[in-house]
Coordinates of C-alpha atoms and ligand atoms in Angstrom, one line a residue:
X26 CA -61.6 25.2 86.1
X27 CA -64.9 24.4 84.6
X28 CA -65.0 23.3 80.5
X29 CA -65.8 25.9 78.4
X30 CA -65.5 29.4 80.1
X31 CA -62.8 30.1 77.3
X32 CA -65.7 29.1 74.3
X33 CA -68.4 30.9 76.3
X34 CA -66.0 34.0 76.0
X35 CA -65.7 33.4 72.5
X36 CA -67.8 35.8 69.7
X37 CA -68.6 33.7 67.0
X38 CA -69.9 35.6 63.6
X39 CA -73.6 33.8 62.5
X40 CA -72.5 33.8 58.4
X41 CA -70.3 30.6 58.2
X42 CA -68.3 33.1 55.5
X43 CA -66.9 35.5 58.3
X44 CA -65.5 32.4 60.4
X45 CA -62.3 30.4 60.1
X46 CA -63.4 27.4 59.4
X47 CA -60.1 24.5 59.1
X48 CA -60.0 21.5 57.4
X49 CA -59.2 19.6 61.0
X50 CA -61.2 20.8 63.3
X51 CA -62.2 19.5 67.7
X52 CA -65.3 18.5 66.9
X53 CA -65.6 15.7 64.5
X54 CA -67.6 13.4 66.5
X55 CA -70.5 16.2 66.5
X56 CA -70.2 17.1 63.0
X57 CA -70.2 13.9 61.5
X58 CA -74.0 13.6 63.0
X59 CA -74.9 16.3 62.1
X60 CA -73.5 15.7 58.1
X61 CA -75.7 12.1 58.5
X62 CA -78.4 14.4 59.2
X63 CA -78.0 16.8 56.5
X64 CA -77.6 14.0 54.0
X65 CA -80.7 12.2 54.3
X66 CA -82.9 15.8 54.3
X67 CA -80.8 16.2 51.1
X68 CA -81.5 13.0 49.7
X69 CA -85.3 13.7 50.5
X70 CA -85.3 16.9 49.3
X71 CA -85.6 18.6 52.7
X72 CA -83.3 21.5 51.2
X73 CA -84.1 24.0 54.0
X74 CA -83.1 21.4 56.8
X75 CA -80.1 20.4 55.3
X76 CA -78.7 23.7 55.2
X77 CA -79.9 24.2 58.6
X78 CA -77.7 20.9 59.4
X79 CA -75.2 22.1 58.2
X80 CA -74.5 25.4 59.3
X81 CA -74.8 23.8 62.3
X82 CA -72.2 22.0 61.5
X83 CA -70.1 24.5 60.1
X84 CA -70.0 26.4 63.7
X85 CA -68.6 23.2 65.3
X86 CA -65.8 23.2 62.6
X87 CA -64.8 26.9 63.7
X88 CA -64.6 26.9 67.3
X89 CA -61.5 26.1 69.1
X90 CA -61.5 23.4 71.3
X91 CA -63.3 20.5 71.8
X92 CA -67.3 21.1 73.2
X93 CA -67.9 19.0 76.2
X94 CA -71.2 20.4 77.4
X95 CA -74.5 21.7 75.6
X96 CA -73.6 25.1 78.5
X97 CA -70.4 25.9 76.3
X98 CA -72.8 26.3 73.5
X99 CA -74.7 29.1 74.8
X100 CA -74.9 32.2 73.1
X101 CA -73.6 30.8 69.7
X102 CA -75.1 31.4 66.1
X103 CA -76.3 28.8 63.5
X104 CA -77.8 26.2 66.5
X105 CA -81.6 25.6 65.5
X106 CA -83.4 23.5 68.0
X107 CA -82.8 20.1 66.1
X108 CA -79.2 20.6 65.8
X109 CA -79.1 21.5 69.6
X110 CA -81.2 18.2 70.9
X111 CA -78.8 15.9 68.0
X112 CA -75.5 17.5 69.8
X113 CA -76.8 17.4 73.5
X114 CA -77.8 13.6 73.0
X115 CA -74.1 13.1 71.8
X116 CA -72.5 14.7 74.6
X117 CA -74.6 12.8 76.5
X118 CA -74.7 9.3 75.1
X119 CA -72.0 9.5 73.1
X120 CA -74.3 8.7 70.1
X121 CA -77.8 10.4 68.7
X122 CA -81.0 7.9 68.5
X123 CA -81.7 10.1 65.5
X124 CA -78.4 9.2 63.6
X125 CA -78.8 5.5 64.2
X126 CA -82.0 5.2 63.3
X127 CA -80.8 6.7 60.1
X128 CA -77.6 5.4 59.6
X129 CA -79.4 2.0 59.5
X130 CA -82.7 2.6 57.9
X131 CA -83.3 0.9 54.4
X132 CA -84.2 4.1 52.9
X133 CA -81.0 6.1 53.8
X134 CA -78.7 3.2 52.7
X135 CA -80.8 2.5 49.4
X136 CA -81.0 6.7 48.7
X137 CA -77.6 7.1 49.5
X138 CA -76.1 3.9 47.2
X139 CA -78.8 4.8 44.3
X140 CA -77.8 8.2 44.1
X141 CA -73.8 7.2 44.1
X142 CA -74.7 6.3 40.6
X143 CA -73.6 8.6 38.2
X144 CA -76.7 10.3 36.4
X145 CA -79.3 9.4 39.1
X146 CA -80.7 12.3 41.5
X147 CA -82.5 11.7 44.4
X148 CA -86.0 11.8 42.6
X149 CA -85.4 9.0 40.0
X150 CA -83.8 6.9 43.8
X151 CA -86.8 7.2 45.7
X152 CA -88.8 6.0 42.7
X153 CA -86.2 3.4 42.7
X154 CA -86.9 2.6 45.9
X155 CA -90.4 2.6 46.0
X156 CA -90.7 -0.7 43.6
X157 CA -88.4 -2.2 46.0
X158 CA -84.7 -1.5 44.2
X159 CA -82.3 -1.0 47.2
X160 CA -78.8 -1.6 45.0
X161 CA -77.1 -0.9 42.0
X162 CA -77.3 -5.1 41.7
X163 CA -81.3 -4.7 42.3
X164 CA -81.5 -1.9 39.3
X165 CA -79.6 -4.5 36.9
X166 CA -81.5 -6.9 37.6
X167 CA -85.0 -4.4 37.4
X168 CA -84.5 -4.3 33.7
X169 CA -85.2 -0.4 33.5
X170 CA -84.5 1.4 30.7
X171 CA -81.2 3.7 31.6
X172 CA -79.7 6.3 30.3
X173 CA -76.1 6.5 28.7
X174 CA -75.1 8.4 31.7
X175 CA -76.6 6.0 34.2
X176 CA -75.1 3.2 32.6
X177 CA -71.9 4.5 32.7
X178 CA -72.8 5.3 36.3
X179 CA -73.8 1.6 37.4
X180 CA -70.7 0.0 35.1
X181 CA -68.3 2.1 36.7
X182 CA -70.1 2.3 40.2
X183 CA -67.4 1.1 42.1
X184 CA -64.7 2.9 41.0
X185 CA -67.0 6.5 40.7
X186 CA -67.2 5.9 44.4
X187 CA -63.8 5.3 45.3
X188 CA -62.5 8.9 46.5
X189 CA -60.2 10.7 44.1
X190 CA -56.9 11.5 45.4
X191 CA -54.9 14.3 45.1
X192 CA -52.0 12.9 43.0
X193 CA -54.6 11.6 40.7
X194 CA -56.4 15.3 40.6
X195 CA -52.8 16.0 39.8
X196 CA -52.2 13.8 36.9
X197 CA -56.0 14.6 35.6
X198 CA -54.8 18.5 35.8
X199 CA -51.8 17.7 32.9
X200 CA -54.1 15.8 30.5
X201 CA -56.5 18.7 30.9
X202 CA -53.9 21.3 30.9
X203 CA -52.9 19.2 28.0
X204 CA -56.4 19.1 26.0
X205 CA -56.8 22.5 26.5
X206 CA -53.1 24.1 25.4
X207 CA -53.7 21.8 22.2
X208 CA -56.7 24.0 21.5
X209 CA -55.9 27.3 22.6
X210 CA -52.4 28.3 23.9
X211 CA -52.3 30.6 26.3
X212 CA -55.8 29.4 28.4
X213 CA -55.4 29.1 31.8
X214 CA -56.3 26.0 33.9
X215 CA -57.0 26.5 37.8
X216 CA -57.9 23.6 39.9
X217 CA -61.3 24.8 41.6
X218 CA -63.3 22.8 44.1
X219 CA -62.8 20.7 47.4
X220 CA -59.0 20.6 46.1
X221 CA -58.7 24.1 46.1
X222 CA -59.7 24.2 49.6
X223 CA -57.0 21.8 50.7
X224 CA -58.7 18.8 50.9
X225 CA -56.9 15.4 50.0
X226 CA -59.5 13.5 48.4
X227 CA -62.5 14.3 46.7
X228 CA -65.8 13.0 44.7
X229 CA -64.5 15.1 41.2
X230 CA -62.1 16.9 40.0
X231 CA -63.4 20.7 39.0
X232 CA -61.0 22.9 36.8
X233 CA -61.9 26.7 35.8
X234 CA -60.4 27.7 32.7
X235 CA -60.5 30.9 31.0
X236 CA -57.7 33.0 28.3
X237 CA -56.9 36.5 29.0
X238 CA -57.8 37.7 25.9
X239 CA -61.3 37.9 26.6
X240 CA -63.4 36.2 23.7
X241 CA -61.0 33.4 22.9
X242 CA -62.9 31.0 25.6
X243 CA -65.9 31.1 23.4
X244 CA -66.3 27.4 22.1
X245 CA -63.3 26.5 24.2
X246 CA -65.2 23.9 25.9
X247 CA -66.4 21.9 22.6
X248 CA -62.9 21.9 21.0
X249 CA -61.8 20.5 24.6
X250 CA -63.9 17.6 24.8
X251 CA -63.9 16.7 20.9
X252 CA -59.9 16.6 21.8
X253 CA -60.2 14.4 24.9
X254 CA -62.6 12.3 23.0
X255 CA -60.3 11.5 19.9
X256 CA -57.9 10.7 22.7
X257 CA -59.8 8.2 24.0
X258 CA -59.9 9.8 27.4
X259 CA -63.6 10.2 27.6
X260 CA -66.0 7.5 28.3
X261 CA -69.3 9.3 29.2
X262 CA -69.5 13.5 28.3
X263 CA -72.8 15.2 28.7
X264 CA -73.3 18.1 26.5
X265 CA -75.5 20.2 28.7
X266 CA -76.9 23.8 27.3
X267 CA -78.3 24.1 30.7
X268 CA -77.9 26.0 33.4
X269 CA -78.5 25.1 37.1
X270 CA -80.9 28.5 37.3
X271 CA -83.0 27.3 34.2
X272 CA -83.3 23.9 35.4
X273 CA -84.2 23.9 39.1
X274 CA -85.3 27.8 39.6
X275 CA -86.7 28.7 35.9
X276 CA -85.6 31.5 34.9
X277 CA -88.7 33.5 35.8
X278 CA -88.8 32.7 39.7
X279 CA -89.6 36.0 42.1
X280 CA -86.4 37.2 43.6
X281 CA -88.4 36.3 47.3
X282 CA -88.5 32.8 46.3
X283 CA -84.7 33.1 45.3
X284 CA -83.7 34.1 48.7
X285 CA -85.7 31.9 50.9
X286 CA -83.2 29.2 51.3
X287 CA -80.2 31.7 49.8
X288 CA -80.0 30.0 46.8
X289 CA -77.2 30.7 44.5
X290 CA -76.9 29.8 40.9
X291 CA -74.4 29.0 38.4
X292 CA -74.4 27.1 35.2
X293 CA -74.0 23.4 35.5
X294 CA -69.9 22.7 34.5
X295 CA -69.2 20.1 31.4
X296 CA -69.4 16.9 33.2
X297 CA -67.0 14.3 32.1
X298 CA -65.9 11.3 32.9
X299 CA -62.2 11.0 31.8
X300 CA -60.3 7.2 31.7
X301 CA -56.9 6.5 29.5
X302 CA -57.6 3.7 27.2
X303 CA -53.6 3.1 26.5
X304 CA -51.0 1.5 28.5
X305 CA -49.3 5.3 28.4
X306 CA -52.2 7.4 29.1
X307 CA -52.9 4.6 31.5
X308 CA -50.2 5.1 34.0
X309 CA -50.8 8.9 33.7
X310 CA -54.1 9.0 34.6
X311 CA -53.3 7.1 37.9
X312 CA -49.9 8.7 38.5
X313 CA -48.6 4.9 38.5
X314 CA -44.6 5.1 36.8
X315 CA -45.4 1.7 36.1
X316 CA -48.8 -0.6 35.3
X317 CA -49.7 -3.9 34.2
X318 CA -52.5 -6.2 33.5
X319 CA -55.2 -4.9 30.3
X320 CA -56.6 -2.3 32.6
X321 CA -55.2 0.0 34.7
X322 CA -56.7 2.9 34.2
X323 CA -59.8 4.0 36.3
X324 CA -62.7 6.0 35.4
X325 CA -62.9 10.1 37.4
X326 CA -65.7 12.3 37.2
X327 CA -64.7 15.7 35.9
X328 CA -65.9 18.9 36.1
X329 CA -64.7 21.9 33.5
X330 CA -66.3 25.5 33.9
X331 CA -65.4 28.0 31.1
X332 CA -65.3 31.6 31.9
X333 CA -64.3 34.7 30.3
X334 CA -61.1 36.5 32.2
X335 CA -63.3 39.4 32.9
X336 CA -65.6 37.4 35.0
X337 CA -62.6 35.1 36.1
X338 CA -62.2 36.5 39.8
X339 CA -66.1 35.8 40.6
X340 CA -66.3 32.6 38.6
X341 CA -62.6 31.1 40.6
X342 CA -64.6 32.0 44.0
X343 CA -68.0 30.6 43.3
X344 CA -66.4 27.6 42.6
X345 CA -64.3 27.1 45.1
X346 CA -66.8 26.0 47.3
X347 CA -68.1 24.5 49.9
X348 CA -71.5 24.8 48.9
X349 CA -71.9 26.3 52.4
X350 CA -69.3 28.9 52.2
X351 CA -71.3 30.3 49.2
X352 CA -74.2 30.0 50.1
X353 CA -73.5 31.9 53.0
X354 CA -71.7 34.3 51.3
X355 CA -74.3 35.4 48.7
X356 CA -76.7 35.9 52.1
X357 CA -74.2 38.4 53.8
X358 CA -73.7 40.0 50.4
X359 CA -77.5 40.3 50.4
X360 CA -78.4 40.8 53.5
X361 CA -75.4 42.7 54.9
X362 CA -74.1 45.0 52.4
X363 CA -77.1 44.7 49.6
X364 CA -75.1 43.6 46.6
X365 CA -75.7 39.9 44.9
X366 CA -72.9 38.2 44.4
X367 CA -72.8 35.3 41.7
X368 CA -69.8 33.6 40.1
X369 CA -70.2 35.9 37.3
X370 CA -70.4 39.2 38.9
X371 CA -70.5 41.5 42.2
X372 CA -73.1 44.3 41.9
X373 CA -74.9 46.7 44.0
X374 CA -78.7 45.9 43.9
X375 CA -79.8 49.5 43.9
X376 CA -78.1 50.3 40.5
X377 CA -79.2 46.8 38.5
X378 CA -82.8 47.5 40.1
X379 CA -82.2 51.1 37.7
X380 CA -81.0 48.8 34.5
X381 CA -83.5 46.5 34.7
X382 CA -86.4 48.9 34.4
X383 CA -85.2 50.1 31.1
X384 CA -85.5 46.3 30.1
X385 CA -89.3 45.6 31.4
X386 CA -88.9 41.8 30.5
X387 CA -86.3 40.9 32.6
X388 CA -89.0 41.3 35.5
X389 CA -88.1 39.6 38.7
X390 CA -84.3 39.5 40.1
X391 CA -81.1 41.5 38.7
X392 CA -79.7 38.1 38.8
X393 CA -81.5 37.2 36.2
X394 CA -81.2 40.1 33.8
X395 CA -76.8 39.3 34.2
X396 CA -77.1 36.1 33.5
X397 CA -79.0 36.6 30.3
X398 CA -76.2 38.9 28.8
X399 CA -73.6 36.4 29.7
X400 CA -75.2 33.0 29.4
X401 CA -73.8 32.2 26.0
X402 CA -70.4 33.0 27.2
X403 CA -70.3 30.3 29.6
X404 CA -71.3 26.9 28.1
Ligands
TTP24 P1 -68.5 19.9 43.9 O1 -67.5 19.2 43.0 O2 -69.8 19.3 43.9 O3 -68.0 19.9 45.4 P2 -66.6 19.9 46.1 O4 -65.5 20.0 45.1 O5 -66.6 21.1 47.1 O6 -66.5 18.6 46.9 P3 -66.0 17.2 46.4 O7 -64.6 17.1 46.9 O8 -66.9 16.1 47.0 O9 -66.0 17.1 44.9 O10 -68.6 21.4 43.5 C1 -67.5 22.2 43.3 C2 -67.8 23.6 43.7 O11 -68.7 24.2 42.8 C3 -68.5 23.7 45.0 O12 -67.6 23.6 46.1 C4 -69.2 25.0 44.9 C5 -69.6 25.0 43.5 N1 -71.0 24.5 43.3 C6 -72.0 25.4 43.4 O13 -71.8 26.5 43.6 N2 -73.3 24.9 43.3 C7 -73.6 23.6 43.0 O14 -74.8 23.3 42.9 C8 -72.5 22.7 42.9 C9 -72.8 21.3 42.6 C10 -71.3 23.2 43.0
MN25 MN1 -65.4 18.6 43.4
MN26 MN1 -75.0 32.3 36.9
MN27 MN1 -67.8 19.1 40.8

């Protein structure tokens, strides 16, 4: 029997949002060069070949067996070129050139440690970089100026790097279930994110948290962290009015330029850093029944994103993730049934396109023109 006739037999959908795409999946080996790949175009910015990366990537994780020869590939979505030559060299060789050379190149390990700060983004690394600062010991030593974020980043480095685990995202959810019933009974918390999807472990924890009597979330978030804080449970928060659309798209970007690498926006989420500061609160935050020694605790990034109930459904799957799924999502919704989809809202493009004529300044996407009536709502 040859390999693969069953695969070859085997229609795959091209948007990563119409496959089945589990957790544990045959081909681990091939994805996991492909993600090294992905990472360091991230990391340098390369947005459009990192997606390309990992939609590659993505079809790997949904097919059902193991892929023993480039021929079983045939006919399937979501392989550009690069991807193709990276998986053919690894059924080959067992390894890609390409992901050595990367793996082990100065830049990729200095990027990848410099950005594992809290607060630093891959411009501010490569800067880094550039006058020679390859580790978090190199930036001490440098003398820069930081910011409160980043030096909370670079004195908690270690343990903002260590993987959160699910009984901790556990024990994270009760203090914030916690903060937030102290402030408004009644709100809901959901655990959103890589949790969600059923993953163990996890670089946050994100919660969604909304009231259903629509209006009580406003100023929910302030009245969360001011409780937390008096706590003692936060040790960095940063009070953002921003949103991710303002800040990396402006809010005045053509609608072409919004779709050329299916971007999707959403405000940024209230980024905190939570630790227990009390023997009590100690033990909880870790899930520990018992701790010793003056500190026991351990600092978590946390992500909180407030939304109004009547935006709730939208808001619960756009934050869900991956990053993939919705990007991939908003581009079928686009492309395939020509509604935009956002974690606020789901509406046909044809009747905004109407709406947003009667308001001659919203100019360029519908998107847009939603997001303005609702942006105070959210942060
Ligand atoms: P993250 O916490 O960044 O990702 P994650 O929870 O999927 O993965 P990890 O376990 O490493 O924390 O973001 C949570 C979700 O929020 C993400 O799955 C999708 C959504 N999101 C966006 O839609 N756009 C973004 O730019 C970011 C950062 C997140
Ligand atoms: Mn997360
Ligand atoms: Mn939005
Ligand atoms: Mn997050």
């Amino acid at each position: 029997q040859k390999p693969g006739l069953e695969l070859a037999v085997v229609s795959v959908p091209s948007y990563a949002c119409q496959r089945h795409t589990p957790l544990l999946h045959h081909n681990t080996t091939l994805t996991d060069a492909l993600s090294i790949l992905a990472e360091n175009a991230e990391l340098g910015e390369n947005e459009g070949r990192g997606v390309a990366f990992r939609r590659a990537a993505a079809l790997l994780k949904s097919l059902p067996q193991e892929v023993r020869g480039a021929e079983q590939l045939r006919g399937l979505p979501c392989l550009g070129e690069h991807s193709l030559r990276v998986i053919k060299e690894v059924l080959e060789d067992g390894v890609s050139h390409e992901v050595e050379t990367t793996t082990h190149s100065e830049q990729f390990k200095a990027m990848k440690a410099l950005t594992g700060i809290f607060g630093v983004g891959a411009k501010t690394a490569d800067r880094w970089f550039r006058e020679g600062i390859h580790t978090p010991s190199d930036l001490q030593r440098s003398g820069h100026t930081l910011n409160r974020a980043q030096r909370a980043g670079l004195q908690y480095y270690d343990e903002l790097n260590l993987p959160v685990t699910k009984p901790e995202a556990v024990a994270i959810g009760q203090i914030v279930e916690r903060a937030v019933h102290a402030v408004l009974p009644g709100a809901e918390i959901t655990l959103i994110g890589g949790f969600r999807r059923g993953k163990q472990t996890g670089h946050d924890v994100d919660f969604l948290i909304t009231h259903p009597d629509e209006g009580r979330e406003e100023g929910l978030m302030r009245k969360v962290v001011s409780w937390l804080e008096a706590q003692g449970f936060l040790l960095y928060q940063k009070t953002t009015g921003n949103s991710y659309l303002e800040s990396k798209e402006g809010p005045a970007r053509p609608a072409s330029n919004m779709d050329r690498f299916e971007r999707y926006s959403h405000p940024l989420p209230q980024t905190l850093v939570v630790v227990g500061d009390h023997a009590q609160k100690v033990s909880w935050v870790l899930g520990h029944s018992q701790c010793s020694g003056p500190r026991s605790w351990r600092a978590v990034r946390v992500d909180l994103v407030v939304s109004p109930y009547s935006q709730f459904a939208f808001a619960l799957l756009g934050w869900t993730g991956s990053k993939l799924f919705e990007r991939e999502l908003r581009r079928w919704a686009v492309h395939e049934k020509a509604m935009t989809l956002s974690s606020h809202a789901l509406y046909d493009r044809k009747r905004v396109r109407t709406l947003s004529q009667t308001h001659t300044h919203f100019k360029y996407c519908s998107g847009s023109f939603l997001y303005y009536q609702i942006r105070d709502k959210l942060i």
